[in-house]
Coordinates of C-alpha atoms and ligand atoms in Angstrom, one line a residue:
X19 CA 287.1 309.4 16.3
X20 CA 288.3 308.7 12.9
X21 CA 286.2 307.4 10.0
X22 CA 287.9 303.5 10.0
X23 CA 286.7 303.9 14.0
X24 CA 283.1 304.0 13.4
X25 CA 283.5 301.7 10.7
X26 CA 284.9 299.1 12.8
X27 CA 281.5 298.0 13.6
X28 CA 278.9 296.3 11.5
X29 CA 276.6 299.0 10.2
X30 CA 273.3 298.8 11.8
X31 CA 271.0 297.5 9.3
X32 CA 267.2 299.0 9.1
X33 CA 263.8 298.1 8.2
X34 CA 261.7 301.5 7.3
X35 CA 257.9 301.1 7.0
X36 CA 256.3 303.8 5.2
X37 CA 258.4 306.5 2.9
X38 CA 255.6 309.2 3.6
X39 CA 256.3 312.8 5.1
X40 CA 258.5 311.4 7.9
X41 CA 260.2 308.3 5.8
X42 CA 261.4 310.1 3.3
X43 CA 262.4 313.0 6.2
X44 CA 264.5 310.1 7.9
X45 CA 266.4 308.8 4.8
X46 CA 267.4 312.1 3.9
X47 CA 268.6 312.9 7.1
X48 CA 270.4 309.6 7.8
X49 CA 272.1 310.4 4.3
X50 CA 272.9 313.8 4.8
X51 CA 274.7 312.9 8.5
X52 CA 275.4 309.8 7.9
X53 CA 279.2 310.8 9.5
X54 CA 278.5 312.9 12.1
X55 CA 275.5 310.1 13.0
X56 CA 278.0 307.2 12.9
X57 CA 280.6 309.4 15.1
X58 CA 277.7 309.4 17.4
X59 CA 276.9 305.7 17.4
X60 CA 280.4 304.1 17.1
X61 CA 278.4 302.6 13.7
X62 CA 277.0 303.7 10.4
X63 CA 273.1 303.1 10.0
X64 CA 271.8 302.1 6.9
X65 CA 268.4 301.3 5.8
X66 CA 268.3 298.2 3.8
X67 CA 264.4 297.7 3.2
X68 CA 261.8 299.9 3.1
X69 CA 257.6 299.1 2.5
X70 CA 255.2 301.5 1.0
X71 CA 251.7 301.4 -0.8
X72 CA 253.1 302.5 -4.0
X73 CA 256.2 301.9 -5.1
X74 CA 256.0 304.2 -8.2
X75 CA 254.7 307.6 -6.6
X76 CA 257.4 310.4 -6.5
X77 CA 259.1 311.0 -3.0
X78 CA 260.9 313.3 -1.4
X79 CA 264.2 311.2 -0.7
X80 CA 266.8 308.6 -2.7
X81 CA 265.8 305.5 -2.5
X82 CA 269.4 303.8 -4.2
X83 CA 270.5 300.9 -2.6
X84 CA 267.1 300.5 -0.5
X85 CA 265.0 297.0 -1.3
X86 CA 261.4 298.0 -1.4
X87 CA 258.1 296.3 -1.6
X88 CA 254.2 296.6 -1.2
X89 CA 254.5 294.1 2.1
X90 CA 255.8 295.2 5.3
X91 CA 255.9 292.2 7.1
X92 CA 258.4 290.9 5.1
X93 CA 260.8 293.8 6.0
X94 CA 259.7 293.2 9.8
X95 CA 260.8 289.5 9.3
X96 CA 264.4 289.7 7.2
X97 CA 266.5 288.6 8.9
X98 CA 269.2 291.5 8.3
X99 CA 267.3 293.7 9.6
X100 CA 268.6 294.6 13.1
X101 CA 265.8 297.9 13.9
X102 CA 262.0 298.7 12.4
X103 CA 261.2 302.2 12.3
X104 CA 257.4 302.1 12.1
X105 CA 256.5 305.5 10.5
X106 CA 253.2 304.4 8.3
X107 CA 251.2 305.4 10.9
X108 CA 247.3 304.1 11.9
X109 CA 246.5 301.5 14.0
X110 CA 246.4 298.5 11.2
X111 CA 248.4 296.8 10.2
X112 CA 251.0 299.3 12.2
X113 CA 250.1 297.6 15.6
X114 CA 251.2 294.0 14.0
X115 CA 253.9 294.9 12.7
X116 CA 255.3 295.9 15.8
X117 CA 253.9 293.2 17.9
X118 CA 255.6 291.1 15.2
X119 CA 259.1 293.1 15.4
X120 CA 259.2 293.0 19.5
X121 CA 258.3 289.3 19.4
X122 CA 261.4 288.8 17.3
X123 CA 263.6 290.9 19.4
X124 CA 263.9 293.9 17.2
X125 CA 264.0 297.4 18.3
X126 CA 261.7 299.6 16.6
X127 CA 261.3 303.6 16.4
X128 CA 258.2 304.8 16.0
X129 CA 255.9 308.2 15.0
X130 CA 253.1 306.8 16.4
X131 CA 251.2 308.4 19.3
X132 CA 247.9 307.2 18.0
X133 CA 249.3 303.6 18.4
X134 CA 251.3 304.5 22.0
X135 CA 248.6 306.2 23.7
X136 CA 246.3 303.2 22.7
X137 CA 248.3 300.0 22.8
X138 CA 251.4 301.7 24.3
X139 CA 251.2 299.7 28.0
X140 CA 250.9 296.4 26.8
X141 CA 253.8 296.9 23.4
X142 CA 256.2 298.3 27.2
X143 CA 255.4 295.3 28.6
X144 CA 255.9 292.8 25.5
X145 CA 259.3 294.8 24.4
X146 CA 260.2 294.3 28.2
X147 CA 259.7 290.7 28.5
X148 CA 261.7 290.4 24.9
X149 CA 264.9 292.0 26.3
X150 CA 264.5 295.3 23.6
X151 CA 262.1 298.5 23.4
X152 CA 259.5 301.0 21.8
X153 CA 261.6 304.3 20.7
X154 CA 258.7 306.9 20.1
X155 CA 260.6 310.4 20.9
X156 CA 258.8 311.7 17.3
X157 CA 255.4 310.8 18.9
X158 CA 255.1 313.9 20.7
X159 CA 255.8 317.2 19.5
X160 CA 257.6 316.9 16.5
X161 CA 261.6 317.4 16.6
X162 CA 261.4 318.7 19.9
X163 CA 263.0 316.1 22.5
X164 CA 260.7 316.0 24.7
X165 CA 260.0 312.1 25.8
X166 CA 264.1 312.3 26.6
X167 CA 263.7 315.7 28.5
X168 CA 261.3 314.4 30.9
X169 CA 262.7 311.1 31.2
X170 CA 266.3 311.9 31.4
X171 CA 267.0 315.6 31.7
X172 CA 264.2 316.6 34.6
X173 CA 264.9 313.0 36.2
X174 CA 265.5 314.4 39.3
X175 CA 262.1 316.0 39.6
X176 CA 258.6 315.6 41.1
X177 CA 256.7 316.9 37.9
X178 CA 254.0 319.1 39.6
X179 CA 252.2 320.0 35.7
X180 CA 252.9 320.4 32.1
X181 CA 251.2 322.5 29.6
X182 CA 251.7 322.5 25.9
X183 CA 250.7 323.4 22.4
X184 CA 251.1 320.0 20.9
X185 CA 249.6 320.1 18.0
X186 CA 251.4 321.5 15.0
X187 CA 248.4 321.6 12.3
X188 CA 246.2 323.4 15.1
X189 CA 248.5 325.7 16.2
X190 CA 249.2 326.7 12.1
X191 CA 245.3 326.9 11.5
X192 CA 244.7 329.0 14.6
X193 CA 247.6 331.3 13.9
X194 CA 246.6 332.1 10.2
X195 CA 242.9 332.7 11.0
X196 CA 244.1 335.2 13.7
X197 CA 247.1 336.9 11.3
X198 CA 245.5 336.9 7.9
X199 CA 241.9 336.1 8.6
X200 CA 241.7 333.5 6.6
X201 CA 239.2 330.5 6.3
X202 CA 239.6 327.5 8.6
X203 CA 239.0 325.2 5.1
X204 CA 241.9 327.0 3.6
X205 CA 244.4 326.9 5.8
X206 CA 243.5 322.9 6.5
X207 CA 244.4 322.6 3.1
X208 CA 247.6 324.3 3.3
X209 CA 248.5 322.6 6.4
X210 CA 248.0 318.8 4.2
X211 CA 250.1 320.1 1.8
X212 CA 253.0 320.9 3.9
X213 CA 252.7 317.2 5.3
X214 CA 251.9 318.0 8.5
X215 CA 248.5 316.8 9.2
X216 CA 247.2 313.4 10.5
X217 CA 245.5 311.1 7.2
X218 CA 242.4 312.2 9.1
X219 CA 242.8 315.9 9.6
X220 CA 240.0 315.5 12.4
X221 CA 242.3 314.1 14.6
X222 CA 244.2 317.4 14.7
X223 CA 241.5 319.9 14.4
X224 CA 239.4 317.8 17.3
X225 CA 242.3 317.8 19.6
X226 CA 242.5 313.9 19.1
X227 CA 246.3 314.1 18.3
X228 CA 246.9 316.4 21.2
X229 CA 245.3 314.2 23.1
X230 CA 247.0 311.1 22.3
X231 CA 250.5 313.2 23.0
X232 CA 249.2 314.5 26.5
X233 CA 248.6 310.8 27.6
X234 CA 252.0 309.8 26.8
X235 CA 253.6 312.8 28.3
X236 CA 251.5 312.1 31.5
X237 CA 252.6 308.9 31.7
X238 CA 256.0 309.7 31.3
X239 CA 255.7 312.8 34.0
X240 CA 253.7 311.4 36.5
X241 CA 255.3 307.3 36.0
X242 CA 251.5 306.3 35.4
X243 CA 250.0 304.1 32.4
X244 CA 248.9 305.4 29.6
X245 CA 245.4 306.4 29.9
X246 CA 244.0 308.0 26.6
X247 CA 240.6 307.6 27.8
X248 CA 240.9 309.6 30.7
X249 CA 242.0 312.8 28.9
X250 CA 239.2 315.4 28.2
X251 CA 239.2 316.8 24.5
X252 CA 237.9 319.8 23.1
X253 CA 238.4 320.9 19.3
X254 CA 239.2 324.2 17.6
X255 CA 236.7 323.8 15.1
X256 CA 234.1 325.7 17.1
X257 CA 235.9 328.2 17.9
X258 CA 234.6 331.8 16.4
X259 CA 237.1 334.6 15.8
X260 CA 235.2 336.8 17.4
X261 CA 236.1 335.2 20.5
X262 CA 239.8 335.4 19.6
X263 CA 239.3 339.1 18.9
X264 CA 237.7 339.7 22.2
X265 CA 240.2 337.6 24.3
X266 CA 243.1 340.0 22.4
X267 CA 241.2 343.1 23.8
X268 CA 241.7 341.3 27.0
X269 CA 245.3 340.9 26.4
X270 CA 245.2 337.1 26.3
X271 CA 246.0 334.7 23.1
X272 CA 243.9 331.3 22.6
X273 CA 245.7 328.4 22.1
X274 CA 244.9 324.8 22.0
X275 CA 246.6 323.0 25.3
X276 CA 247.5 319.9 26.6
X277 CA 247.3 320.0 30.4
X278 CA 248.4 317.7 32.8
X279 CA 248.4 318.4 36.5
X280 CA 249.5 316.1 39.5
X281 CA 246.7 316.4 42.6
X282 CA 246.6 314.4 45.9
X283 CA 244.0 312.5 44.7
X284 CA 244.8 312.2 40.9
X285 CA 245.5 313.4 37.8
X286 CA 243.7 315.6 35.5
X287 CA 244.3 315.6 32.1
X288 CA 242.7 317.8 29.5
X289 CA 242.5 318.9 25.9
X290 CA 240.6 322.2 25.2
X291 CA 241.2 325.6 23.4
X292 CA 242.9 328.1 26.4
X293 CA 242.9 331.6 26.8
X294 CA 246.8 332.6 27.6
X295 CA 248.2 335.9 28.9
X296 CA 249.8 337.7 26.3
X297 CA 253.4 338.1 28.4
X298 CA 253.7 334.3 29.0
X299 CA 256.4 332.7 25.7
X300 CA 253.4 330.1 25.0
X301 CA 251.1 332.6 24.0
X302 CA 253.4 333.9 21.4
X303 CA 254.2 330.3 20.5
X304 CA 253.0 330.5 16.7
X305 CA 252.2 328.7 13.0
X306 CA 253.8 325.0 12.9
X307 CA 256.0 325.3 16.3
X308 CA 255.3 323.4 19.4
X309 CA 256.3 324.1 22.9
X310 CA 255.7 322.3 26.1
X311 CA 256.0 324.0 29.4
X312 CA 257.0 321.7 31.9
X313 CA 257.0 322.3 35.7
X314 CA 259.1 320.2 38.2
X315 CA 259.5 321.2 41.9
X316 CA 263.2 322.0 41.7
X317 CA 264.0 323.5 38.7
X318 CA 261.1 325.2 38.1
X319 CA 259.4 326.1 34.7
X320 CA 261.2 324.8 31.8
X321 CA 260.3 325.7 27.9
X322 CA 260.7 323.2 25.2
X323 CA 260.3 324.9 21.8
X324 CA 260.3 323.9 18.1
X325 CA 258.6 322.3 15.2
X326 CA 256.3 320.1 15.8
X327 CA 255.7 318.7 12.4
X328 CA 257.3 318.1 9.0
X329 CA 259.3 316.2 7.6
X330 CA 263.0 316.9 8.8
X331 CA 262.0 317.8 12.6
X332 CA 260.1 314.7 13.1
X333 CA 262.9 312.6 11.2
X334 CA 265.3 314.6 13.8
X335 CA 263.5 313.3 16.5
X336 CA 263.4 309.6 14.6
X337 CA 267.2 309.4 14.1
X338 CA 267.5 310.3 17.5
X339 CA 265.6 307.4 19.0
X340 CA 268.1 305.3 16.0
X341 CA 271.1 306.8 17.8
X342 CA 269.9 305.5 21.1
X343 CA 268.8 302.2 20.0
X344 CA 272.4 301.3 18.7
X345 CA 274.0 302.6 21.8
X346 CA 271.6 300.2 23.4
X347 CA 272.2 297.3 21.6
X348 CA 274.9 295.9 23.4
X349 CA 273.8 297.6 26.9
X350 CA 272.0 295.1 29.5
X351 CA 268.7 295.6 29.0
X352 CA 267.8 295.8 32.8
X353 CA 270.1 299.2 32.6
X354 CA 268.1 300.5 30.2
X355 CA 266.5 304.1 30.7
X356 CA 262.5 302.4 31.3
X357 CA 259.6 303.4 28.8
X358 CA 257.9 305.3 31.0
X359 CA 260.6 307.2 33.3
X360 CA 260.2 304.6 36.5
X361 CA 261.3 301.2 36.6
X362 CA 258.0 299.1 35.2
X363 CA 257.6 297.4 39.0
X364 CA 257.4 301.1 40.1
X365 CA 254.6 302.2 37.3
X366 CA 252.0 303.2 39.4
X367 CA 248.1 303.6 39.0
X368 CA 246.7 307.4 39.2
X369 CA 243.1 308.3 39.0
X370 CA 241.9 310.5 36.6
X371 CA 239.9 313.3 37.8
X372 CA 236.5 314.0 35.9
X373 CA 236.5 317.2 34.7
X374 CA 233.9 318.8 36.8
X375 CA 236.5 318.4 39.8
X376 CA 238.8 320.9 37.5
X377 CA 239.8 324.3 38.5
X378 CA 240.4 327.1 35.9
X379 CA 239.6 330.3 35.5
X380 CA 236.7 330.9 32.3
X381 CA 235.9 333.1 29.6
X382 CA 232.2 333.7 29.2
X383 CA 230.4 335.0 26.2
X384 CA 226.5 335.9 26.5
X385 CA 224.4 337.0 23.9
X386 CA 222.1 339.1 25.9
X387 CA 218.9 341.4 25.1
X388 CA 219.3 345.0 25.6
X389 CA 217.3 345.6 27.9
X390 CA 217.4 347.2 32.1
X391 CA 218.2 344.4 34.7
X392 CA 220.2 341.5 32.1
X393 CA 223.5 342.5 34.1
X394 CA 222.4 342.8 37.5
X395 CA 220.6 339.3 36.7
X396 CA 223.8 337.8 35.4
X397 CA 226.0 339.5 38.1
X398 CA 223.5 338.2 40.9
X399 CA 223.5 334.2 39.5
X400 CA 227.4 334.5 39.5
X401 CA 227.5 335.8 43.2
X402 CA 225.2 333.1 44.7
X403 CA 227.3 330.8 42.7
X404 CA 230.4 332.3 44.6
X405 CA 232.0 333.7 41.1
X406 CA 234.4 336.4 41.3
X407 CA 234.7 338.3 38.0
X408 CA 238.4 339.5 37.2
X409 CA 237.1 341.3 34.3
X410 CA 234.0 342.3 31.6
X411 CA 233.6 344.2 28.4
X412 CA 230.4 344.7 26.7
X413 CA 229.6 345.2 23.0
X414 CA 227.7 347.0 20.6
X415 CA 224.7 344.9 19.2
X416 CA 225.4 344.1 15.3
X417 CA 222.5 345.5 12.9
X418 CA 221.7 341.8 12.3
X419 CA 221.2 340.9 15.5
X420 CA 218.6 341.9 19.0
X421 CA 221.6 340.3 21.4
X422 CA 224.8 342.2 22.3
X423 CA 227.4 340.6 23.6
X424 CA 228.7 340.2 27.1
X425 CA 232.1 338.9 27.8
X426 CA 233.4 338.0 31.3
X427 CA 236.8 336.8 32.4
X428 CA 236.4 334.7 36.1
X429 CA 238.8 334.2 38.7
X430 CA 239.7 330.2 38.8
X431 CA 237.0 328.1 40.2
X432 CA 235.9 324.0 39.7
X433 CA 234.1 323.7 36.3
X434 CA 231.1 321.5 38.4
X435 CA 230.2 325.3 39.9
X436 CA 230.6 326.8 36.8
X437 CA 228.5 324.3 34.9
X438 CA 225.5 324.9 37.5
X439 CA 226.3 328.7 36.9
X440 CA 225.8 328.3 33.2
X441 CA 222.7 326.8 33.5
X442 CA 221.2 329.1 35.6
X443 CA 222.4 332.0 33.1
X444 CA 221.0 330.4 30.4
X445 CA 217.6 329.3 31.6
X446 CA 217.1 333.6 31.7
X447 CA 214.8 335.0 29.2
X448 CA 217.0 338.0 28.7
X449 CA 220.2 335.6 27.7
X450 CA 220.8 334.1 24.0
X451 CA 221.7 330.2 24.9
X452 CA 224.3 328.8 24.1
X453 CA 226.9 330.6 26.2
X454 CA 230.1 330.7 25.0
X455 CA 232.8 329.1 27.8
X456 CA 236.6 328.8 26.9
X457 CA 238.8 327.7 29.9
X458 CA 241.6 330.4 30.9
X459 CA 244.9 329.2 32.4
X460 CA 247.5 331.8 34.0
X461 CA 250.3 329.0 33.9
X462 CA 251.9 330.9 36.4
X463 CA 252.9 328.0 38.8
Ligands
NDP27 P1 252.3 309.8 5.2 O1 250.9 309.5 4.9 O2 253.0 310.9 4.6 O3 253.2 308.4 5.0 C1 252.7 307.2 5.3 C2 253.6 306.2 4.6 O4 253.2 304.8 5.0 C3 253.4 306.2 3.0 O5 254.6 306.1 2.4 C4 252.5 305.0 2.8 O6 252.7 304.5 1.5 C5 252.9 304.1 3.8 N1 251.9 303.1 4.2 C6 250.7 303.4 4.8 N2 250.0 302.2 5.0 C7 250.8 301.2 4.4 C8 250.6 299.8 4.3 N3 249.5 299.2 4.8 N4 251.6 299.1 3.7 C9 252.7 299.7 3.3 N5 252.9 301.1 3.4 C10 252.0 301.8 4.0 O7 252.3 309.9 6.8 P2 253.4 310.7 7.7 O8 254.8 310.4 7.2 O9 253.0 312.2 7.8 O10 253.1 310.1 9.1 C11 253.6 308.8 9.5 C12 253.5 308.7 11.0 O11 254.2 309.7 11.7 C13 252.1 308.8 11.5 O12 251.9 307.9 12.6 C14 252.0 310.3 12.0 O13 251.1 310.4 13.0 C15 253.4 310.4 12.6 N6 253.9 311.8 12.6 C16 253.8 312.6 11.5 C17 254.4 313.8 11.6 C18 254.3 314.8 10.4 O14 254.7 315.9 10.5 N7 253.8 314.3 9.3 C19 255.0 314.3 12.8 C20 255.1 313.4 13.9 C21 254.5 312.2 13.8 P3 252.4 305.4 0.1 O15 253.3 306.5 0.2 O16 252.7 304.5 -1.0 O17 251.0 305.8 0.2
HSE28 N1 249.6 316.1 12.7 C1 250.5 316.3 13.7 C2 250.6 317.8 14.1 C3 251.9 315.8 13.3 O1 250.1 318.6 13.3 O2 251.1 318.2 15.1 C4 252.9 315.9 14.4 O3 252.7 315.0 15.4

């Protein structure tokens, strides 16, 4: 196509709504491509208006050409704008805005997996009845395409499970502790400086963000609502290095995982640091990258890779959703690819099962008393508790301490039995409580 055939068209005219990490990402991208992009759409894209807190702080991007101002609602409500791209994040006055944007038939792209995997089913069903739609590909895992891979590309499928490391600021934190030993703080502070953290970094290191991305893959995989509330979370920042070191000597890696898996009589869905095998690609999966492993029954395992943070990846992903939201804009929207994968008459209701009706395999670490009888105790509780143990090291005692410690892998079993078993271990005189318990996963089909 030549360059008077994409300009035939009226340039699509945007509303941006933060100029942060990712809004200043996006601008630079649409300005970089803006050729190739408008080969792609028929039409350029240009942002017109952009809102920000500040409108003297330094950013990463150009803002020539671009009317800016302290009050977002007025770029949801100018008239030339055709698209809002919500990237502020938070759930106020981000929420609004988009209400406000759908209600006037706009289009709007969005970053915002907190938002989706709260309000997500009800801003479906208001973009619905308005005739447009929610664009949120940048919600999960960065620049990797994920939300169009499962809703387009593995269509054909019955997705049995997916797995993923979906956190980019977790995956970066764990990775550097484990390669250059350095300090959780430390690297936390790195990680904000690079942009890639939520504005409350507790939301990644409490698996909050992973879990908000796990809901809205699960509803995209398994056509179910979002359910945010459902999905078990578990944070790194309990997690002790020694138990990293320990599951290396066992050749396994521990990553933090989103897990969703389809059952007969539900869904489980759970956030939690995961001992990995070594040999399987997500173990090796490392610093800011992402990678989702994705299951369906007739292709298989499939492995998404790639950034899953910062500011060009996730404006890849955002320019992306732009592209498809022009191609849409003259397309019927009953032919529209639905928000969640299935036609919104077909979205149906899965259970959520608790988590003591989960199956996984464990890692166990005791602090026992050395002393004659602790392991024939231990081993004893396991075996009336039908545990089979794959495998067990056992440690020196430090000079500081009167425990040494006891590590056990288990072959898969449901957590209820394995809670029960914990207790019982613990309630011996011989064993340090707390035990340590991080979930193992073979993801081997
Ligand atoms: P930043 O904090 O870097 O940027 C937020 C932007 O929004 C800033 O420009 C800020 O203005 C503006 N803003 C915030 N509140 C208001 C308000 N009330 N009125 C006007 N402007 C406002 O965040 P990120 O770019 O990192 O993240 C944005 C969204 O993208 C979040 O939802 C995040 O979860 C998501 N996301 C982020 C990724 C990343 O790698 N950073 C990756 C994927 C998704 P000012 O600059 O003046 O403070
Ligand atoms: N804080 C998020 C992360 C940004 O680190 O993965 C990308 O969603």
């Amino acid at each position: 196509m030549t360059d008077s055939a994409h300009t035939a068209l009226p340039p699509v005219r945007v509303g941006l709504l933060g100029l942060g990490t990712v809004g200043g990402g996006v601008i630079n991208v649409l300005q970089r491509n803006a050729d190739q992009i408008a080969r792609r759409c028929g039409r350029r894209i240009e942002i017109i208006h952009a809102a920000a807190r500040r409108l003297d702080a330094p950013r990463i991007c150009s803002l020539d050409g671009i009317l800016l101002t302290t009050d977002p609602m007025s770029v949801v409500e100018n008239p030339a704008v055709d698209i809002v791209v919500e990237v502020m994040g938070g759930m106020n006055p981000a929420h609004a805005l988009i209400e406000r944007a759908l209600s006037l038939g706009k289009p709007v792209v969005t970053a915002n997996k907190a938002l989706i995997a709260h309000e997500g089913n009800a801003l479906f069903e208001r973009a619905e009845a308005q005739g447009t739609l929610v664009a949120f590909e940048a919600a999960v895992a960065g620049g990797i395409p994920i939300i169009k891979s499962l809703r387009e590309g593995l269509a054909a499928n019955r997705i049995e499970w997916l797995a993923g490391i979906i956190n980019g600021t977790g995956n970066f934190i764990l990775t550097a502790m484990r390669d250059a030993g350095r300090s959780f703080a430390d690297v936390l502070a790195e990680a904000q400086a690079l942009g890639y953290a939520e504005a409350d970094p507790a939301f990644d290191v409490e698996g909050i963000d992973a879990a908000h991305k796990l809901t809205i893959m699960a509803a995209i995989a398994f056509g179910m609502p979002l359910k945010f509330d459902g999905v078990y979370t578990e944070g790194l920042s309990a997690l002790q290095t020694e138990d990293v070191r320990y599951a290396r000597e066992l050749g396994y890696q521990i990553k933090q995982l989103g897990i969703a898996r389809r059952h007969p009589e539900g869904v489980e869905l759970r956030v939690h640091p995961t001992l990995i095998p070594e040999r399987r690609l997500l173990a090796n999966v490392d610093g800011v990258k992402n990678a989702v492993l994705v299951w369906g029954d007739a292709v298989g395992p499939t492995l998404f890779y790639g950034a899953g943070a910062g500011a060009e990846p996730t404006a890849s992903a955002v320019v992306a959703d732009l592209v498809d939201v022009v191609r849409t804009l003259t397309a019927d929207p009953t032919h529209r690819v639905p928000h969640l994968a299935v036609v919104p008459s077909e979205v149906s209701d899965l259970p959520v099962l608790p988590m003591s009706e989960v199956t996984t395999g464990y890692y166990l670490r005791l602090m026992v008393r050395d002393q004659p009888g602790v392991l024939a105790n231990i081993a004893r509780i396991l075996a009336d508790h039908g545990i089979n143990i794959e495998a067990m090291i056992q440690k020196e005692a430090s000079e500081t301490s009167a425990h040494l410690p006891i590590v056990l892998l288990t072959h898969p079993l449901r957590e209820a039995v394995m809670n029960r078993a914990i207790l019982a271990i613990e309630a011996l005189d011989s064993v340090q409580a707390p035990v340590v318990r991080i979930r193992v996963e073979s993801l081997a089909g």
